PDB file of C-alpha atoms and ligand atoms in Angstrom:
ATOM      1  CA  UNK Q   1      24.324  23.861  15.439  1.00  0.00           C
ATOM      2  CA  UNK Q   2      22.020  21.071  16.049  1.00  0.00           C
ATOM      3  CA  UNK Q   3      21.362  17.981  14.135  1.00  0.00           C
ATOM      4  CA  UNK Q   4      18.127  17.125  13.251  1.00  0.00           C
ATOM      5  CA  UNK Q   5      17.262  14.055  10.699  1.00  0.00           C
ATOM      6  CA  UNK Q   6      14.436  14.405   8.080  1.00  0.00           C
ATOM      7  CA  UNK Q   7      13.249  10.716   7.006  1.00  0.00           C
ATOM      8  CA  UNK Q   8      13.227  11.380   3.701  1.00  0.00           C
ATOM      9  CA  UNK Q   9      15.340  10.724   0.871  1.00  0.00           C
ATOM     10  CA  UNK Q  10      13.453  13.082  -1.656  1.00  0.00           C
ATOM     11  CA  UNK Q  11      15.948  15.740  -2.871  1.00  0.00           C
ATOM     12  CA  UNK Q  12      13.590  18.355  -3.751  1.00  0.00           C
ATOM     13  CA  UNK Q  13      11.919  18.174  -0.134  1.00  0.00           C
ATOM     14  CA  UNK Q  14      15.268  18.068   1.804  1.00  0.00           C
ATOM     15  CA  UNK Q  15      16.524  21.394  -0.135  1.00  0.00           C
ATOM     16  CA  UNK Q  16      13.636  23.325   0.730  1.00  0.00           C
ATOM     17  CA  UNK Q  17      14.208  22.215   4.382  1.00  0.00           C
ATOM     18  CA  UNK Q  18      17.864  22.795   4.491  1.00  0.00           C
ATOM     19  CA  UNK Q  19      16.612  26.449   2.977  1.00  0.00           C
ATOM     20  CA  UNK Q  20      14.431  26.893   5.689  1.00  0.00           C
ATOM     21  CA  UNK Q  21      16.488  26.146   8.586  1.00  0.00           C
ATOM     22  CA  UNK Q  22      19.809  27.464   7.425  1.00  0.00           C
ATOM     23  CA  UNK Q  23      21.342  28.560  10.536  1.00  0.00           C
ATOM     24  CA  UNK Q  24      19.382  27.508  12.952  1.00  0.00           C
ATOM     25  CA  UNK Q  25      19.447  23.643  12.643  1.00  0.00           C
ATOM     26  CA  UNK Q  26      21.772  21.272  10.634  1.00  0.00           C
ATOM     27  CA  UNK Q  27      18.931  19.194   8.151  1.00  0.00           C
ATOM     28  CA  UNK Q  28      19.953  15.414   7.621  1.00  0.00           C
ATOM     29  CA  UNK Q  29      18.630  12.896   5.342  1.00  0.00           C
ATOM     30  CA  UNK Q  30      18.045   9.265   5.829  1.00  0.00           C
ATOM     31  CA  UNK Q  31      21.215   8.062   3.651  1.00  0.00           C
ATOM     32  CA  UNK Q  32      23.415  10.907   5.706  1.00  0.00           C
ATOM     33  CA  UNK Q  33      22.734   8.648   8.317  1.00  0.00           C
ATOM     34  CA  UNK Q  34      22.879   5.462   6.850  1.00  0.00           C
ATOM     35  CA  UNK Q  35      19.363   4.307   6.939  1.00  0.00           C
ATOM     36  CA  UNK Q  36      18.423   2.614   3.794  1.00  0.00           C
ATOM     37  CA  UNK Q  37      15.911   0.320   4.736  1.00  0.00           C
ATOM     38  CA  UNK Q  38      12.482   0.916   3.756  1.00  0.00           C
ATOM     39  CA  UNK Q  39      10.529   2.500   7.139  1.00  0.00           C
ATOM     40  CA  UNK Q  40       6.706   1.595   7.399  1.00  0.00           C
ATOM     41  CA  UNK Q  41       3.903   3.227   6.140  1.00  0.00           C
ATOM     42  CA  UNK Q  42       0.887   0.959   6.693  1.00  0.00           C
ATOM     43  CA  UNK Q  43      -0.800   3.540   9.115  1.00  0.00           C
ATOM     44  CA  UNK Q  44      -4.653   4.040   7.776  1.00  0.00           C
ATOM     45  CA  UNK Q  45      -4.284   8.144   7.676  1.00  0.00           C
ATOM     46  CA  UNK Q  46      -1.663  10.365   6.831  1.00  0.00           C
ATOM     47  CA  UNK Q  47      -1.287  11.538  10.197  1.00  0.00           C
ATOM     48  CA  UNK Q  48      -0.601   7.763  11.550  1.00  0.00           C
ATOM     49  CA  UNK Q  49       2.139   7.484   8.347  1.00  0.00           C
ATOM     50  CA  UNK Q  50       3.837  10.458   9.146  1.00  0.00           C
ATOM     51  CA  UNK Q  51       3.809   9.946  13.383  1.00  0.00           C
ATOM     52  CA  UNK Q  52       5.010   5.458  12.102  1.00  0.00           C
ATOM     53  CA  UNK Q  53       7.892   7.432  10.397  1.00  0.00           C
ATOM     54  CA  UNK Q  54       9.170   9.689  12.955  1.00  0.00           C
ATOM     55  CA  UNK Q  55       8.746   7.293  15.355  1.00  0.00           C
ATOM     56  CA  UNK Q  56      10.451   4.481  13.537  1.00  0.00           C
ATOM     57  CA  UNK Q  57      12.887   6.593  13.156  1.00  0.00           C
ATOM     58  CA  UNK Q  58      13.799   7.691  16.970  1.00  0.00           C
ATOM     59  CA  UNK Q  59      13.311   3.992  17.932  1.00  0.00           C
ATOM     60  CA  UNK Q  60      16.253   2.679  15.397  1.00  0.00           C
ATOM     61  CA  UNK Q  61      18.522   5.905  15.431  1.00  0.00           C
ATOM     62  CA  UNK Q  62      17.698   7.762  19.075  1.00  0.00           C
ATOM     63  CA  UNK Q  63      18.062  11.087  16.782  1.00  0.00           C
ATOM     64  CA  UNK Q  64      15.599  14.215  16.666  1.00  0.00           C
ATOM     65  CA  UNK Q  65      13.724  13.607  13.470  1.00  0.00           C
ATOM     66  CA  UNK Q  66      10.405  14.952  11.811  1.00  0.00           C
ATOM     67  CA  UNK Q  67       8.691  12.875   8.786  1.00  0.00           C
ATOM     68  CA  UNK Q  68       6.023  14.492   6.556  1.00  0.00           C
ATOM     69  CA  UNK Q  69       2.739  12.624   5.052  1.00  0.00           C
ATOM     70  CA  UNK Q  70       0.367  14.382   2.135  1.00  0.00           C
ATOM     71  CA  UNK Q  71      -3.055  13.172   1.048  1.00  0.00           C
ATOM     72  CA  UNK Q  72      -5.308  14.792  -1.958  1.00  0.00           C
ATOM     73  CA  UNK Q  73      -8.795  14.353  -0.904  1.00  0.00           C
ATOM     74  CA  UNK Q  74     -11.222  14.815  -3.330  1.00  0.00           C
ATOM     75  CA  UNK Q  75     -14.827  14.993  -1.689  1.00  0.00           C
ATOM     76  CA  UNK Q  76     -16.755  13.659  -4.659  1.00  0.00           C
ATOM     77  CA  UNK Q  77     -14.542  10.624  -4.102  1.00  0.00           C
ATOM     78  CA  UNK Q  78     -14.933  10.246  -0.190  1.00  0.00           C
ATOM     79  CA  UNK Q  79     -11.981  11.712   0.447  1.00  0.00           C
ATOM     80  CA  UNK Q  80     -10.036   9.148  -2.336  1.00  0.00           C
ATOM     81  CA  UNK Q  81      -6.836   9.037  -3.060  1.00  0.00           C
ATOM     82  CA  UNK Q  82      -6.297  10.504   0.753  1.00  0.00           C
ATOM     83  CA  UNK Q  83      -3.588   8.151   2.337  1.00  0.00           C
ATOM     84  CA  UNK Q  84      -2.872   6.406  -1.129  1.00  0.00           C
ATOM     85  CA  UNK Q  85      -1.972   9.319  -3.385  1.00  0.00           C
ATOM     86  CA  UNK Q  86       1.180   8.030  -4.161  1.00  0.00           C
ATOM     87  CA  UNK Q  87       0.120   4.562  -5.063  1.00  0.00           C
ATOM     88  CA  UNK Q  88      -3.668   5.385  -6.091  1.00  0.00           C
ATOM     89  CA  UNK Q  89      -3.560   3.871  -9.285  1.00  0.00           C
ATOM     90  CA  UNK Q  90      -0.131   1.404  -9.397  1.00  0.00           C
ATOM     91  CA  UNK Q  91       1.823   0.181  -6.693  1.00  0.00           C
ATOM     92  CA  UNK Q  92       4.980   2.650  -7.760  1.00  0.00           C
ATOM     93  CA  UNK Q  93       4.731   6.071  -7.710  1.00  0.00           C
ATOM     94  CA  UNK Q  94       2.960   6.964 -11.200  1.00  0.00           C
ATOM     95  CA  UNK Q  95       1.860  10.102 -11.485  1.00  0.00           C
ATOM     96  CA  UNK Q  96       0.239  10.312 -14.735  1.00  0.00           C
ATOM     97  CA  UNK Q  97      -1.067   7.251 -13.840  1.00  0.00           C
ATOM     98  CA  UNK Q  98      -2.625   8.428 -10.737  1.00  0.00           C
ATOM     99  CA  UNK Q  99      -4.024  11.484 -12.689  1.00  0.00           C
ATOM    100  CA  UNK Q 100      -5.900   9.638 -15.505  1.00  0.00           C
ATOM    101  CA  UNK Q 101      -7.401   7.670 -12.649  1.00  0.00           C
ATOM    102  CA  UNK Q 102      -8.670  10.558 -11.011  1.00  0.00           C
ATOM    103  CA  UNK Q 103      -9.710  12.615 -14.129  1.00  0.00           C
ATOM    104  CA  UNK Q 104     -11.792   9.277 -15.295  1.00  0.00           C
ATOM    105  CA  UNK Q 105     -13.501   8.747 -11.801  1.00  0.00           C
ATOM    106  CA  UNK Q 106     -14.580  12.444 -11.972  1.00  0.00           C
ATOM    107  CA  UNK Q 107     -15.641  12.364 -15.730  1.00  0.00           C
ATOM    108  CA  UNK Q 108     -19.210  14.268 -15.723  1.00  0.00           C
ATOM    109  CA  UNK Q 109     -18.713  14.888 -11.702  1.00  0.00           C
ATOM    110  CA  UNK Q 110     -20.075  18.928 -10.902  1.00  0.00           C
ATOM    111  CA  UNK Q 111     -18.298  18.774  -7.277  1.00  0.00           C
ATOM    112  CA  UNK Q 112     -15.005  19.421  -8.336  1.00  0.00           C
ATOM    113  CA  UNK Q 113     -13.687  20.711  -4.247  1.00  0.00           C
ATOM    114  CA  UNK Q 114     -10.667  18.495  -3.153  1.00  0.00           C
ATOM    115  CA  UNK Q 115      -8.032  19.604  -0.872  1.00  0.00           C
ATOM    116  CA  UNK Q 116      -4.029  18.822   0.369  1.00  0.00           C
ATOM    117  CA  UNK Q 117      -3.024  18.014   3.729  1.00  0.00           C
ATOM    118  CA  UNK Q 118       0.295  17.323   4.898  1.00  0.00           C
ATOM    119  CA  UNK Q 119       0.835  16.207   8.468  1.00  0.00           C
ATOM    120  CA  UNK Q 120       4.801  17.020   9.587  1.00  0.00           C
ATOM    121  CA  UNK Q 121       5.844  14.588  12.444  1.00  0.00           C
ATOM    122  CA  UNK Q 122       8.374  15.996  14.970  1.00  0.00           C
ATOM    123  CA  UNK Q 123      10.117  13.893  17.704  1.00  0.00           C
ATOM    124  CA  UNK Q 124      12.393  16.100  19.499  1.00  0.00           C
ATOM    125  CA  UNK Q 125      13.607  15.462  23.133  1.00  0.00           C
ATOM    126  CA  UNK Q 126      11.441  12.207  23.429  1.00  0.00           C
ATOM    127  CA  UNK Q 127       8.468  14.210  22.941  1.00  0.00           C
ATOM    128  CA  UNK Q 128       5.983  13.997  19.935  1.00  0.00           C
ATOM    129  CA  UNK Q 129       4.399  17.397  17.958  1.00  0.00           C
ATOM    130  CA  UNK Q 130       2.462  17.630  15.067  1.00  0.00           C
ATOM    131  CA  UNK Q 131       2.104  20.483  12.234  1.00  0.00           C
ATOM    132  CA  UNK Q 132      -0.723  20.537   9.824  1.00  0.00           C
ATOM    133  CA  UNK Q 133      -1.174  22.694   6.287  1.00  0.00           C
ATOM    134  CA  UNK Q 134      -4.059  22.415   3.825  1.00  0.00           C
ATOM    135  CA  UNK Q 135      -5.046  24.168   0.783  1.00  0.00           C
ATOM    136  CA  UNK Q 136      -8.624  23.793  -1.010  1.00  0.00           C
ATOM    137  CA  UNK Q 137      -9.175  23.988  -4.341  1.00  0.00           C
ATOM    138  CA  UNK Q 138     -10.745  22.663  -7.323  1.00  0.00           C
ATOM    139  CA  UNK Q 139      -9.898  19.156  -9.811  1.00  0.00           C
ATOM    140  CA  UNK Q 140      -9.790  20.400 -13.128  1.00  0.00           C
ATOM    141  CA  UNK Q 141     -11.199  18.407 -16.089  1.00  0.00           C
ATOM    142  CA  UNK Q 142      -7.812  18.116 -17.828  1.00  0.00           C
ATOM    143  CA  UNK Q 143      -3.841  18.828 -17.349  1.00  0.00           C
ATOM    144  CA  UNK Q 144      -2.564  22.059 -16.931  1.00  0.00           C
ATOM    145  CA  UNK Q 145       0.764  23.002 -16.670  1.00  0.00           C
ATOM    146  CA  UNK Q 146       4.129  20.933 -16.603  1.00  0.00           C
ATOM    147  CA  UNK Q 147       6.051  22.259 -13.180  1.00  0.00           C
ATOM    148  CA  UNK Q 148       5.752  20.458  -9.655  1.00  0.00           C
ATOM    149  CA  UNK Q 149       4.780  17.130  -9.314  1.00  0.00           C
ATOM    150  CA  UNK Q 150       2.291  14.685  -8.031  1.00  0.00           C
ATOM    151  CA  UNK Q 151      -1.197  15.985  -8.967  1.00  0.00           C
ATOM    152  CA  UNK Q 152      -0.383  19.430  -9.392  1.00  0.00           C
ATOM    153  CA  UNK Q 153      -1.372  19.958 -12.972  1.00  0.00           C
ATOM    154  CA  UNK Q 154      -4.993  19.192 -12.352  1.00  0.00           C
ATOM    155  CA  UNK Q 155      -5.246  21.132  -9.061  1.00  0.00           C
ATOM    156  CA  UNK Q 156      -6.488  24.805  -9.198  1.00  0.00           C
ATOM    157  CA  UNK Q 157      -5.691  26.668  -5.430  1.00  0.00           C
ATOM    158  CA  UNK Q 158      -8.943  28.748  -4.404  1.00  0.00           C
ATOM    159  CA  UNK Q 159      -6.616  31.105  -3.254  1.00  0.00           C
ATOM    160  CA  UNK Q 160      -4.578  31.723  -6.723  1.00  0.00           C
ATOM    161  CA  UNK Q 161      -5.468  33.191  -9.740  1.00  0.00           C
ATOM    162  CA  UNK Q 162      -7.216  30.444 -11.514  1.00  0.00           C
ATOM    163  CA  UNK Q 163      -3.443  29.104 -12.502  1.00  0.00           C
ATOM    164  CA  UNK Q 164      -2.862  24.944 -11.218  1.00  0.00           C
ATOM    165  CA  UNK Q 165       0.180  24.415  -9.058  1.00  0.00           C
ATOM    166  CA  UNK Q 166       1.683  23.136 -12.267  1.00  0.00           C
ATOM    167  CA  UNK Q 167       1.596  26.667 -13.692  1.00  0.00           C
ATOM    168  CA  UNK Q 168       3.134  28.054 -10.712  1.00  0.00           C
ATOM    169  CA  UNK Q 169       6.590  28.501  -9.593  1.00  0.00           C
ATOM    170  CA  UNK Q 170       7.794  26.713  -6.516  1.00  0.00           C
ATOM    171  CA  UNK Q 171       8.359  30.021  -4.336  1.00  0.00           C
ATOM    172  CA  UNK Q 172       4.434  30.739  -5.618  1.00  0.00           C
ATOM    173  CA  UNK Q 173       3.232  27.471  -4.902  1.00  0.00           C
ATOM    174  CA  UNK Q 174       4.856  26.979  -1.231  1.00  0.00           C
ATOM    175  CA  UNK Q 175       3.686  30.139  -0.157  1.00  0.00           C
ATOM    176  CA  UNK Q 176       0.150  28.771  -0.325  1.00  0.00           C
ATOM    177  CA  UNK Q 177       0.802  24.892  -0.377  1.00  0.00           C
ATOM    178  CA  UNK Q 178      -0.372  22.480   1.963  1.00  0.00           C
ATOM    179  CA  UNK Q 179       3.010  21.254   2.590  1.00  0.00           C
ATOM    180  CA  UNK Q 180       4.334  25.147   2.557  1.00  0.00           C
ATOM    181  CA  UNK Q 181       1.990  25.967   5.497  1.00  0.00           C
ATOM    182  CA  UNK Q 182       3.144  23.161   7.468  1.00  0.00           C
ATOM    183  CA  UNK Q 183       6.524  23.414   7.238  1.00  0.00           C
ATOM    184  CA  UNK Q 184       6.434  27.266   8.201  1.00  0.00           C
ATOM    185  CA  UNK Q 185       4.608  25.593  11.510  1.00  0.00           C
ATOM    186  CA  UNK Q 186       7.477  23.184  11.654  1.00  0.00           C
ATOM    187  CA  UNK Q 187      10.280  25.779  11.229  1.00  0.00           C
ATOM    188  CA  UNK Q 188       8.193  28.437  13.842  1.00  0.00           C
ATOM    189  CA  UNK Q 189       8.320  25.949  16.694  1.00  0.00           C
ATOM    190  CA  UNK Q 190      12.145  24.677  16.102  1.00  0.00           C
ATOM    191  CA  UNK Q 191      12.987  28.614  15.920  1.00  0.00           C
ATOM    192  CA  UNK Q 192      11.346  29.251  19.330  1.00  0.00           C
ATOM    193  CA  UNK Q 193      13.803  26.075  21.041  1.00  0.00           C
TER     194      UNK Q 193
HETATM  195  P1  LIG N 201       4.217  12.286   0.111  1.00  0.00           P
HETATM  196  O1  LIG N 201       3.591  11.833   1.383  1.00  0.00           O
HETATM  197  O2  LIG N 201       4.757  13.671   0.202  1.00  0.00           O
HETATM  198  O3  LIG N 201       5.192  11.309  -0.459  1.00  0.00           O
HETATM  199  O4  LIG N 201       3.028  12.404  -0.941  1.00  0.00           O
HETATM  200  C1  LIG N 201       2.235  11.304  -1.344  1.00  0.00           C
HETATM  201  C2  LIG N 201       1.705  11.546  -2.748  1.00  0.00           C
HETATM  202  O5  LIG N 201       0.831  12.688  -2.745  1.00  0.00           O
HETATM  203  C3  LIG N 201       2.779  11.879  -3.786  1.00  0.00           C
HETATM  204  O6  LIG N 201       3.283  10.730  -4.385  1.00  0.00           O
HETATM  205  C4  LIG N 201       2.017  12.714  -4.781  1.00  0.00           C
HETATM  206  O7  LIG N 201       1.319  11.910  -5.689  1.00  0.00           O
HETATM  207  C5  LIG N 201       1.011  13.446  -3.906  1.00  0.00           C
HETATM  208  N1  LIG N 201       1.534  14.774  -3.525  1.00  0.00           N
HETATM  209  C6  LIG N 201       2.197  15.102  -2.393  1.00  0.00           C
HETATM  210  N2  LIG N 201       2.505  16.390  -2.361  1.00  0.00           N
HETATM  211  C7  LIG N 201       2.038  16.899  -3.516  1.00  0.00           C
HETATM  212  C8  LIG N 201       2.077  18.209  -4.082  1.00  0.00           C
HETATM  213  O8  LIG N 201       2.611  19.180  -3.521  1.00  0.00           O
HETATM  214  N3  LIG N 201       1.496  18.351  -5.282  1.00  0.00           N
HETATM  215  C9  LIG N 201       0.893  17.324  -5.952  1.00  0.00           C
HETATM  216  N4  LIG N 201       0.851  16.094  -5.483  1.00  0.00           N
HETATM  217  C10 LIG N 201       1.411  15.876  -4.264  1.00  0.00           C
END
């Protein structure tokens, strides 16, 4: 079976992967391989930070490797906290932190439409693809829900039944998620090799 690295060191991420591809392709992490160092990220969109990953990545290893990059972006907001969603309101990764930020910027806002996108990077035989997902939906004027992560308890899917990803389970969730979407795109094109 083939080896392929994921640069990520997220747990929950690298399961779901390792679900995915079970079989078909062996699913590494950045420690399996001994890379602890902190790769760059400094790319102004998600799909830059998720190509700077992959890329770093084959450059320092010579592996097959895909990275993946999500971005809320809330239009009321011009597109904020897009590429800074993890660090939108504190420079670690502060979720409720980054939600009272968002809920107070929106305070008395009527166009609640925001969406996910997640851009997967893949670098396999020298050769760069990209996969996209994206779900719309709506920023709710309070927490709901205590499941997932991120800003899931204040975003309602279009597509659901008026439930936030925080209310949902995770099979419910990836089967509509941004980051769902592109990973079956990911997992279609390494099934066809
Ligand atoms: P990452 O690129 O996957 O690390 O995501 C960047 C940031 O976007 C995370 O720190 C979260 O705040 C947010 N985020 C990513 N994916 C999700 C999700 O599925 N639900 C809610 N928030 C998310």
């Amino acid at each position: 079976m083939k080896d392929i690295i994921f640069a990520t060191n997220n747990a929950h991420k690298l399961e779901e992967l390792r679900q995915i591809l079970a079989g078909r392709f062996n699913v590494l992490s950045l420690a399996d391989i001994d890379c602890h160092e902190d790769i760059p990220e400094t790319a102004p969109t998600i799909e830059g930070n998720a190509v700077m990953k992959a890329q770093w990545i084959h450059e320092h290893y010579g592996v097959d490797c895909f990275s993946d990059d999500t971005g809320l972006e809330i239009d009321a907001l011009g597109g904020e906290p897009g590429v800074h969603s993890a660090r939108y309101a504190t420079d670690g990764h502060d979720n409720i932190a980054n939600i009272n930020k968002v809920l107070t910027k929106m305070a008395g806002v009527t166009d609640r439409t925001a969406r996910f996108r997640t851009v997967i990077a893949l670098i396999m035989d020298g050769e760069l693809h990209t996969f996209k997902g994206e779900v719309e939906g709506r920023i709710l004027t309070e927490r709901h829900g205590e499941g997932g992560f991120g800003y899931d308890s204040i975003f309602q899917p279009v597509e659901g039944d008026g439930r936030t990803f925080g209310e949902m389970s995770a099979q419910e969730k990836n089967a509509i998620s941004h980051r769902g979407r592109a990973v079956a795109r990911l997992a279609e094109f390494l099934s066809s090799r």
